[in-house]
Amino acid sequence: MIRRALRAGTLGVFLAGAALAGNAARAETITVTHWGSAFYGAPYAVALEKGFFKKRGLDITGFLTSAGGGTSVRNTLAGEVPYGEVALPAAILAIQSGQPIKIISGGVESVEDILWITQPDGKVGSLADMKGKKIAYTAPGSVTNMIILNCLQKAGLEQKDLQLVAAGDLGANLSAVLNRAVDAAMSGEPLWSGNQGKVKAAFWAKDCMNPALTQTVGITTTEFAKTGGDKLRALIEARREGVEYIKAHPDEAADIVAKAYSGDPKTFREVFKHFVGFTYFGDGRLHYDNMNRMLDGMKLVGRLKGPVDWKQVVDTSFLPKDLQATQ
């Protein structure tokens, strides 16, 4: 996952701009997991629209995407520019399976936007209310699976005390609540901001755990790390400028992303107002505490194959100097 927000991600190329005039640079695409559906790609959409790629000599015209997981990693390996922002668990599993990749930057650094929703007259209003209820999440092994298990622990409950349902993507979770097929289901942006009149919050991920959790990371191939350093640095810097622009101009950034994602600008403005209230988009630095929390979550759902030595899988040399220090 990591989650789907507007529609299920499908493999494809989304053209997001015109090529540079002349033939100074070849039009290229990069990989961004859940582009067009989840908000991991927002800094890239802003960077493209505002010319942050172009001013660094990059001719990025679009994004190769997928529904996440290993497909995003495979897209990165096969891409015109072997750089991608992918789910941290997918990167770890690929590395442990022998794929020649390195983690080179941080991405989305929080799950504070994730919550569980219920009907306005629903009987789940806190963690303790889960007992005996039917609670939905996305899929086994997902981040929402990790979160709901943490919620059970926080509430002093065991899985036998309630019924957990793997309902599918974010839209399917919403439908399950609206149709009263479950008592509560996970949600996130933009469906939360767009449906607050139809549902209410039952509890939030931050009620169960420290929400500072690295969801996505930037990766490249070990081969391109040897030859494409200038391009990798430019990509990381352009994304960072996109993040800074979102924080400084959330309404304009929301409109840019709404256009790129074919979304509703009014709803997206509410989403971005939510996002800038906490650190959702990281600036590219690697937060090892946040990354270790993701490893703990992978262990909890049985997805981690073995211990991870960050020194062996991470290369910070492509980060700006002020972001290279260990966090």
CSV table of C-alpha atoms in Angstrom, one decimal:
chain,number,residue,atom,x,y,z
A,1,MET,CA,0.0,0.0,0.0
A,2,ILE,CA,0.2,2.0,0.6
A,3,ARG,CA,-3.4,3.2,0.2
A,4,ARG,CA,-5.7,4.0,-2.7
A,5,ALA,CA,-7.6,7.2,-2.4
A,6,LEU,CA,-9.5,8.2,-5.5
A,7,ARG,CA,-9.4,5.1,-7.7
A,8,ALA,CA,-7.3,1.9,-7.7
A,9,GLY,CA,-3.9,2.6,-9.2
A,10,THR,CA,-3.3,0.9,-12.5
A,11,LEU,CA,-0.1,0.5,-14.4
A,12,GLY,CA,0.3,3.3,-16.9
A,13,VAL,CA,2.1,6.4,-17.8
A,14,PHE,CA,0.5,9.7,-16.9
A,15,LEU,CA,1.8,12.5,-19.1
A,16,ALA,CA,2.0,15.6,-17.0
A,17,GLY,CA,3.7,18.2,-19.1
A,18,ALA,CA,5.2,19.2,-22.4
A,19,ALA,CA,8.8,18.4,-23.4
A,20,LEU,CA,11.5,21.1,-23.2
A,21,ALA,CA,11.8,23.2,-26.4
A,22,GLY,CA,14.3,21.7,-28.7
A,23,ASN,CA,16.3,18.6,-28.1
A,24,ALA,CA,18.5,19.7,-25.2
A,25,ALA,CA,17.3,16.8,-23.1
A,26,ARG,CA,15.3,13.6,-23.7
A,27,ALA,CA,11.8,13.4,-22.2
A,28,GLU,CA,11.8,11.0,-19.4
A,29,THR,CA,9.5,9.4,-16.8
A,30,ILE,CA,10.1,8.3,-13.2
A,31,THR,CA,8.2,6.0,-10.9
A,32,VAL,CA,5.9,7.2,-8.2
A,33,THR,CA,3.7,4.7,-6.3
A,34,HIS,CA,0.0,5.3,-6.5
A,35,TRP,CA,0.4,8.3,-8.7
A,36,GLY,CA,-3.0,9.8,-9.4
A,37,SER,CA,-4.7,8.1,-6.4
A,38,ALA,CA,-2.7,8.6,-3.2
A,39,PHE,CA,-0.9,11.8,-2.3
A,40,TYR,CA,2.7,10.5,-2.3
A,41,GLY,CA,3.1,12.1,-5.7
A,42,ALA,CA,2.0,15.6,-4.7
A,43,PRO,CA,5.5,17.1,-4.5
A,44,TYR,CA,6.3,15.7,-7.9
A,45,ALA,CA,3.2,17.2,-9.4
A,46,VAL,CA,4.0,20.6,-7.9
A,47,ALA,CA,7.7,20.3,-9.1
A,48,LEU,CA,6.6,19.5,-12.6
A,49,GLU,CA,4.0,22.4,-12.8
A,50,LYS,CA,6.3,25.0,-11.2
A,51,GLY,CA,9.3,24.1,-13.3
A,52,PHE,CA,11.5,22.7,-10.5
A,53,PHE,CA,12.7,19.8,-12.6
A,54,LYS,CA,13.4,22.0,-15.7
A,55,LYS,CA,15.5,24.5,-13.8
A,56,ARG,CA,17.8,21.6,-12.8
A,57,GLY,CA,18.1,20.4,-16.3
A,58,LEU,CA,15.7,17.5,-16.0
A,59,ASP,CA,13.0,16.9,-18.7
A,60,ILE,CA,10.6,14.9,-16.6
A,61,THR,CA,7.3,14.7,-18.4
A,62,GLY,CA,5.3,12.0,-16.6
A,63,PHE,CA,5.2,9.3,-14.1
A,64,LEU,CA,5.0,5.5,-14.3
A,65,THR,CA,2.9,4.2,-11.5
A,66,SER,CA,1.2,1.1,-10.1
A,67,ALA,CA,-1.1,0.0,-7.3
A,68,GLY,CA,2.1,-0.2,-5.2
A,69,GLY,CA,4.2,-3.0,-3.6
A,70,GLY,CA,6.7,-4.9,-5.7
A,71,THR,CA,5.2,-3.6,-9.0
A,72,SER,CA,6.5,-0.1,-8.2
A,73,VAL,CA,10.0,-1.5,-7.5
A,74,ARG,CA,9.9,-3.4,-10.8
A,75,ASN,CA,8.8,-0.2,-12.6
A,76,THR,CA,11.8,1.6,-11.1
A,77,LEU,CA,14.2,-1.1,-12.3
A,78,ALA,CA,12.8,-0.9,-15.8
A,79,GLY,CA,12.2,2.8,-16.0
A,80,GLU,CA,13.8,5.3,-18.4
A,81,VAL,CA,15.3,6.9,-15.3
A,82,PRO,CA,15.7,4.2,-12.6
A,83,TYR,CA,14.5,6.3,-9.7
A,84,GLY,CA,11.2,5.8,-7.9
A,85,GLU,CA,9.4,6.7,-4.7
A,86,VAL,CA,8.0,3.4,-3.5
A,87,ALA,CA,6.7,1.9,-0.3
A,88,LEU,CA,9.4,1.3,2.3
A,89,PRO,CA,8.2,-2.3,2.9
A,90,ALA,CA,8.3,-3.0,-0.8
A,91,ALA,CA,11.9,-1.7,-1.0
A,92,ILE,CA,13.0,-3.8,2.0
A,93,LEU,CA,11.4,-6.9,0.6
A,94,ALA,CA,13.0,-6.4,-2.8
A,95,ILE,CA,16.4,-5.9,-1.3
A,96,GLN,CA,16.0,-9.0,0.9
A,97,SER,CA,15.1,-10.9,-2.3
A,98,GLY,CA,18.3,-9.9,-4.0
A,99,GLN,CA,17.1,-7.0,-6.1
A,100,PRO,CA,20.0,-4.5,-6.9
A,101,ILE,CA,18.5,-1.4,-5.4
A,102,LYS,CA,19.5,1.2,-2.8
A,103,ILE,CA,17.4,3.5,-0.7
A,104,ILE,CA,18.6,7.1,-1.3
A,105,SER,CA,16.0,9.4,0.2
A,106,GLY,CA,13.0,9.7,2.5
A,107,GLY,CA,9.4,10.4,1.3
A,108,VAL,CA,6.1,10.4,3.2
A,109,GLU,CA,6.9,10.4,7.0
A,110,SER,CA,3.6,10.0,8.8
A,111,VAL,CA,0.3,8.0,9.1
A,112,GLU,CA,-1.4,10.7,11.0
A,113,ASP,CA,-3.9,11.1,8.2
A,114,ILE,CA,-5.2,7.5,8.6
A,115,LEU,CA,-8.3,6.9,10.7
A,116,TRP,CA,-11.2,4.6,11.2
A,117,ILE,CA,-14.6,5.8,10.3
A,118,THR,CA,-18.2,4.8,11.3
A,119,GLN,CA,-21.8,5.8,10.6
A,120,PRO,CA,-22.8,9.1,12.3
A,121,ASP,CA,-24.9,6.9,14.6
A,122,GLY,CA,-22.2,4.3,14.9
A,123,LYS,CA,-21.3,2.7,18.2
A,124,VAL,CA,-17.6,2.7,17.8
A,125,GLY,CA,-16.3,6.0,19.2
A,126,SER,CA,-13.0,4.9,20.7
A,127,LEU,CA,-10.5,2.0,20.8
A,128,ALA,CA,-12.4,0.3,23.6
A,129,ASP,CA,-15.6,0.2,21.6
A,130,MET,CA,-14.0,-2.2,19.1
A,131,LYS,CA,-14.7,-5.3,21.2
A,132,GLY,CA,-17.3,-7.5,19.6
A,133,LYS,CA,-17.4,-5.4,16.5
A,134,LYS,CA,-16.6,-5.9,12.8
A,135,ILE,CA,-13.6,-3.7,11.9
A,136,ALA,CA,-12.3,-3.3,8.3
A,137,TYR,CA,-8.8,-2.5,7.0
A,138,THR,CA,-7.3,-2.8,3.5
A,139,ALA,CA,-5.3,-6.0,3.1
A,140,PRO,CA,-3.2,-8.5,5.1
A,141,GLY,CA,0.4,-7.2,5.5
A,142,SER,CA,-0.6,-3.6,4.7
A,143,VAL,CA,0.2,-0.5,6.7
A,144,THR,CA,-3.5,-0.4,7.9
A,145,ASN,CA,-3.1,-4.0,9.0
A,146,MET,CA,-0.1,-2.9,11.1
A,147,ILE,CA,-2.0,0.0,12.5
A,148,ILE,CA,-5.1,-1.9,13.5
A,149,LEU,CA,-3.0,-4.6,15.3
A,150,ASN,CA,-1.3,-1.7,17.2
A,151,CYS,CA,-4.8,-0.4,18.0
A,152,LEU,CA,-5.8,-3.8,19.4
A,153,GLN,CA,-2.7,-3.8,21.6
A,154,LYS,CA,-3.4,-0.3,22.8
A,155,ALA,CA,-7.0,-1.3,23.7
A,156,GLY,CA,-5.8,-4.5,25.5
A,157,LEU,CA,-7.7,-6.6,23.0
A,158,GLU,CA,-6.9,-9.7,21.0
A,159,GLN,CA,-8.0,-10.6,17.5
A,160,LYS,CA,-10.5,-13.1,18.9
A,161,ASP,CA,-12.3,-10.3,20.7
A,162,LEU,CA,-13.6,-8.8,17.4
A,163,GLN,CA,-13.8,-9.6,13.7
A,164,LEU,CA,-11.2,-8.0,11.4
A,165,VAL,CA,-12.1,-7.8,7.7
A,166,ALA,CA,-9.7,-7.1,4.8
A,167,ALA,CA,-12.1,-5.0,2.8
A,168,GLY,CA,-9.8,-3.8,0.0
A,169,ASP,CA,-8.9,-0.3,-1.0
A,170,LEU,CA,-9.9,2.9,0.6
A,171,GLY,CA,-13.1,3.3,-1.5
A,172,ALA,CA,-14.1,-0.3,-0.6
A,173,ASN,CA,-13.7,0.5,3.1
A,174,LEU,CA,-15.9,3.6,2.8
A,175,SER,CA,-18.6,1.6,1.0
A,176,ALA,CA,-18.5,-1.1,3.7
A,177,VAL,CA,-19.3,1.5,6.3
A,178,LEU,CA,-21.9,3.3,4.3
A,179,ASN,CA,-23.6,0.0,3.6
A,180,ARG,CA,-23.3,-1.1,7.3
A,181,ALA,CA,-21.4,-4.2,6.3
A,182,VAL,CA,-18.9,-3.3,9.1
A,183,ASP,CA,-19.0,-1.2,12.2
A,184,ALA,CA,-15.9,0.8,11.3
A,185,ALA,CA,-13.4,0.9,8.5
A,186,MET,CA,-10.1,2.7,7.7
A,187,SER,CA,-10.1,5.9,5.8
A,188,GLY,CA,-7.7,8.6,4.7
A,189,GLU,CA,-7.5,11.5,2.3
A,190,PRO,CA,-9.2,12.7,0.2
A,191,LEU,CA,-12.2,10.5,1.1
A,192,TRP,CA,-12.2,11.6,4.7
A,193,SER,CA,-12.4,15.3,3.8
A,194,GLY,CA,-14.9,14.6,1.1
A,195,ASN,CA,-17.3,12.6,3.2
A,196,GLN,CA,-17.4,14.1,6.7
A,197,GLY,CA,-21.1,14.7,6.4
A,198,LYS,CA,-21.7,11.0,5.8
A,199,VAL,CA,-19.4,9.4,8.3
A,200,LYS,CA,-17.6,10.3,11.6
A,201,ALA,CA,-14.2,9.5,13.0
A,202,ALA,CA,-14.2,6.5,15.3
A,203,PHE,CA,-10.5,6.6,16.2
A,204,TRP,CA,-7.2,7.7,14.5
A,205,ALA,CA,-3.9,5.9,13.9
A,206,LYS,CA,-2.3,8.5,16.2
A,207,ASP,CA,-4.5,7.2,19.1
A,208,CYS,CA,-2.8,3.8,18.7
A,209,MET,CA,0.8,4.5,18.0
A,210,ASN,CA,3.4,7.1,17.2
A,211,PRO,CA,2.3,8.3,13.8
A,212,ALA,CA,5.8,9.3,12.7
A,213,LEU,CA,6.3,6.3,10.3
A,214,THR,CA,8.2,6.3,7.0
A,215,GLN,CA,5.7,5.2,4.4
A,216,THR,CA,7.7,5.8,1.2
A,217,VAL,CA,11.4,6.2,0.2
A,218,GLY,CA,13.3,7.1,-2.9
A,219,ILE,CA,15.2,4.2,-4.5
A,220,THR,CA,17.5,3.7,-7.4
A,221,THR,CA,19.5,0.8,-8.9
A,222,THR,CA,23.0,0.1,-7.7
A,223,GLU,CA,24.2,0.5,-11.3
A,224,PHE,CA,22.5,3.9,-11.8
A,225,ALA,CA,23.9,5.0,-8.4
A,226,LYS,CA,27.4,4.7,-10.0
A,227,THR,CA,26.6,6.7,-13.1
A,228,GLY,CA,23.6,8.9,-12.5
A,229,GLY,CA,24.5,10.8,-9.4
A,230,ASP,CA,23.9,14.3,-10.8
A,231,LYS,CA,20.4,13.3,-12.0
A,232,LEU,CA,19.5,11.7,-8.7
A,233,ARG,CA,20.6,14.7,-6.8
A,234,ALA,CA,18.5,17.0,-9.1
A,235,LEU,CA,15.4,14.8,-8.6
A,236,ILE,CA,15.7,14.8,-4.8
A,237,GLU,CA,16.3,18.6,-4.8
A,238,ALA,CA,13.3,19.2,-7.1
A,239,ARG,CA,11.0,17.1,-4.9
A,240,ARG,CA,12.3,18.9,-1.8
A,241,GLU,CA,11.4,22.3,-3.5
A,242,GLY,CA,8.0,20.8,-4.2
A,243,VAL,CA,7.5,20.0,-0.5
A,244,GLU,CA,8.6,23.5,0.5
A,245,TYR,CA,6.1,25.0,-2.0
A,246,ILE,CA,3.3,22.9,-0.6
A,247,LYS,CA,4.0,24.2,2.9
A,248,ALA,CA,4.2,27.8,1.7
A,249,HIS,CA,1.3,27.8,-0.8
A,250,PRO,CA,-1.0,24.9,0.3
A,251,ASP,CA,-4.1,26.2,-1.7
A,252,GLU,CA,-2.2,26.7,-4.9
A,253,ALA,CA,-0.4,23.4,-4.5
A,254,ALA,CA,-3.8,21.7,-3.9
A,255,ASP,CA,-5.1,23.1,-7.1
A,256,ILE,CA,-2.1,21.9,-9.0
A,257,VAL,CA,-2.5,18.3,-7.6
A,258,ALA,CA,-6.2,18.3,-8.2
A,259,LYS,CA,-5.6,19.1,-11.8
A,260,ALA,CA,-2.9,16.4,-12.1
A,261,TYR,CA,-5.1,13.9,-10.4
A,262,SER,CA,-8.5,14.9,-11.9
A,263,GLY,CA,-9.7,15.6,-8.4
A,264,ASP,CA,-12.0,18.2,-6.8
A,265,PRO,CA,-10.0,21.4,-5.9
A,266,LYS,CA,-12.2,22.2,-3.0
A,267,THR,CA,-11.7,18.8,-1.4
A,268,PHE,CA,-8.0,18.9,-2.2
A,269,ARG,CA,-7.6,22.3,-0.4
A,270,GLU,CA,-9.1,20.7,2.7
A,271,VAL,CA,-6.7,17.8,2.4
A,272,PHE,CA,-3.6,20.0,2.1
A,273,LYS,CA,-4.8,22.1,5.0
A,274,HIS,CA,-4.8,18.9,7.0
A,275,PHE,CA,-1.4,17.8,5.7
A,276,VAL,CA,0.5,21.0,6.5
A,277,GLY,CA,-0.7,20.7,10.1
A,278,PHE,CA,1.8,17.9,10.6
A,279,THR,CA,4.9,16.5,8.9
A,280,TYR,CA,3.4,14.4,6.1
A,281,PHE,CA,5.8,15.1,3.3
A,282,GLY,CA,9.4,14.7,4.4
A,283,ASP,CA,12.1,16.9,2.8
A,284,GLY,CA,14.1,13.8,1.7
A,285,ARG,CA,16.2,13.2,4.7
A,286,LEU,CA,16.1,9.7,6.2
A,287,HIS,CA,14.5,9.4,9.6
A,288,TYR,CA,15.8,6.1,11.0
A,289,ASP,CA,13.4,6.1,14.0
A,290,ASN,CA,10.5,6.3,11.6
A,291,MET,CA,12.0,3.6,9.4
A,292,ASN,CA,12.5,1.3,12.3
A,293,ARG,CA,8.9,1.8,13.3
A,294,MET,CA,8.0,0.5,9.9
A,295,LEU,CA,10.2,-2.5,10.4
A,296,ASP,CA,8.4,-3.2,13.7
A,297,GLY,CA,5.1,-3.1,11.8
A,298,MET,CA,6.4,-5.5,9.2
A,299,LYS,CA,7.4,-7.9,12.0
A,300,LEU,CA,4.0,-7.5,13.5
A,301,VAL,CA,2.2,-8.7,10.3
A,302,GLY,CA,4.9,-11.3,9.5
A,303,ARG,CA,6.3,-9.5,6.4
A,304,LEU,CA,9.9,-9.0,7.4
A,305,LYS,CA,12.2,-11.8,6.2
A,306,GLY,CA,15.2,-10.9,8.4
A,307,PRO,CA,17.1,-8.1,10.2
A,308,VAL,CA,17.9,-4.9,8.3
A,309,ASP,CA,21.2,-3.2,8.5
A,310,TRP,CA,20.5,0.3,7.2
A,311,LYS,CA,24.2,0.9,6.5
A,312,GLN,CA,24.0,-1.9,3.9
A,313,VAL,CA,20.8,-0.8,2.1
A,314,VAL,CA,21.0,3.0,2.3
A,315,ASP,CA,23.2,5.5,0.3
A,316,THR,CA,22.8,9.1,1.6
A,317,SER,CA,25.4,10.5,-0.8
A,318,PHE,CA,22.8,11.9,-3.2
A,319,LEU,CA,21.0,14.0,-0.5
A,320,PRO,CA,21.8,17.7,-0.1
A,321,LYS,CA,24.6,18.1,2.5
A,322,ASP,CA,22.3,19.5,5.1
A,323,LEU,CA,20.0,16.4,4.9
A,324,GLN,CA,22.8,13.8,5.1
A,325,ALA,CA,23.1,13.8,8.9
A,326,THR,CA,21.5,10.8,10.7
A,327,GLN,CA,18.0,11.6,12.1
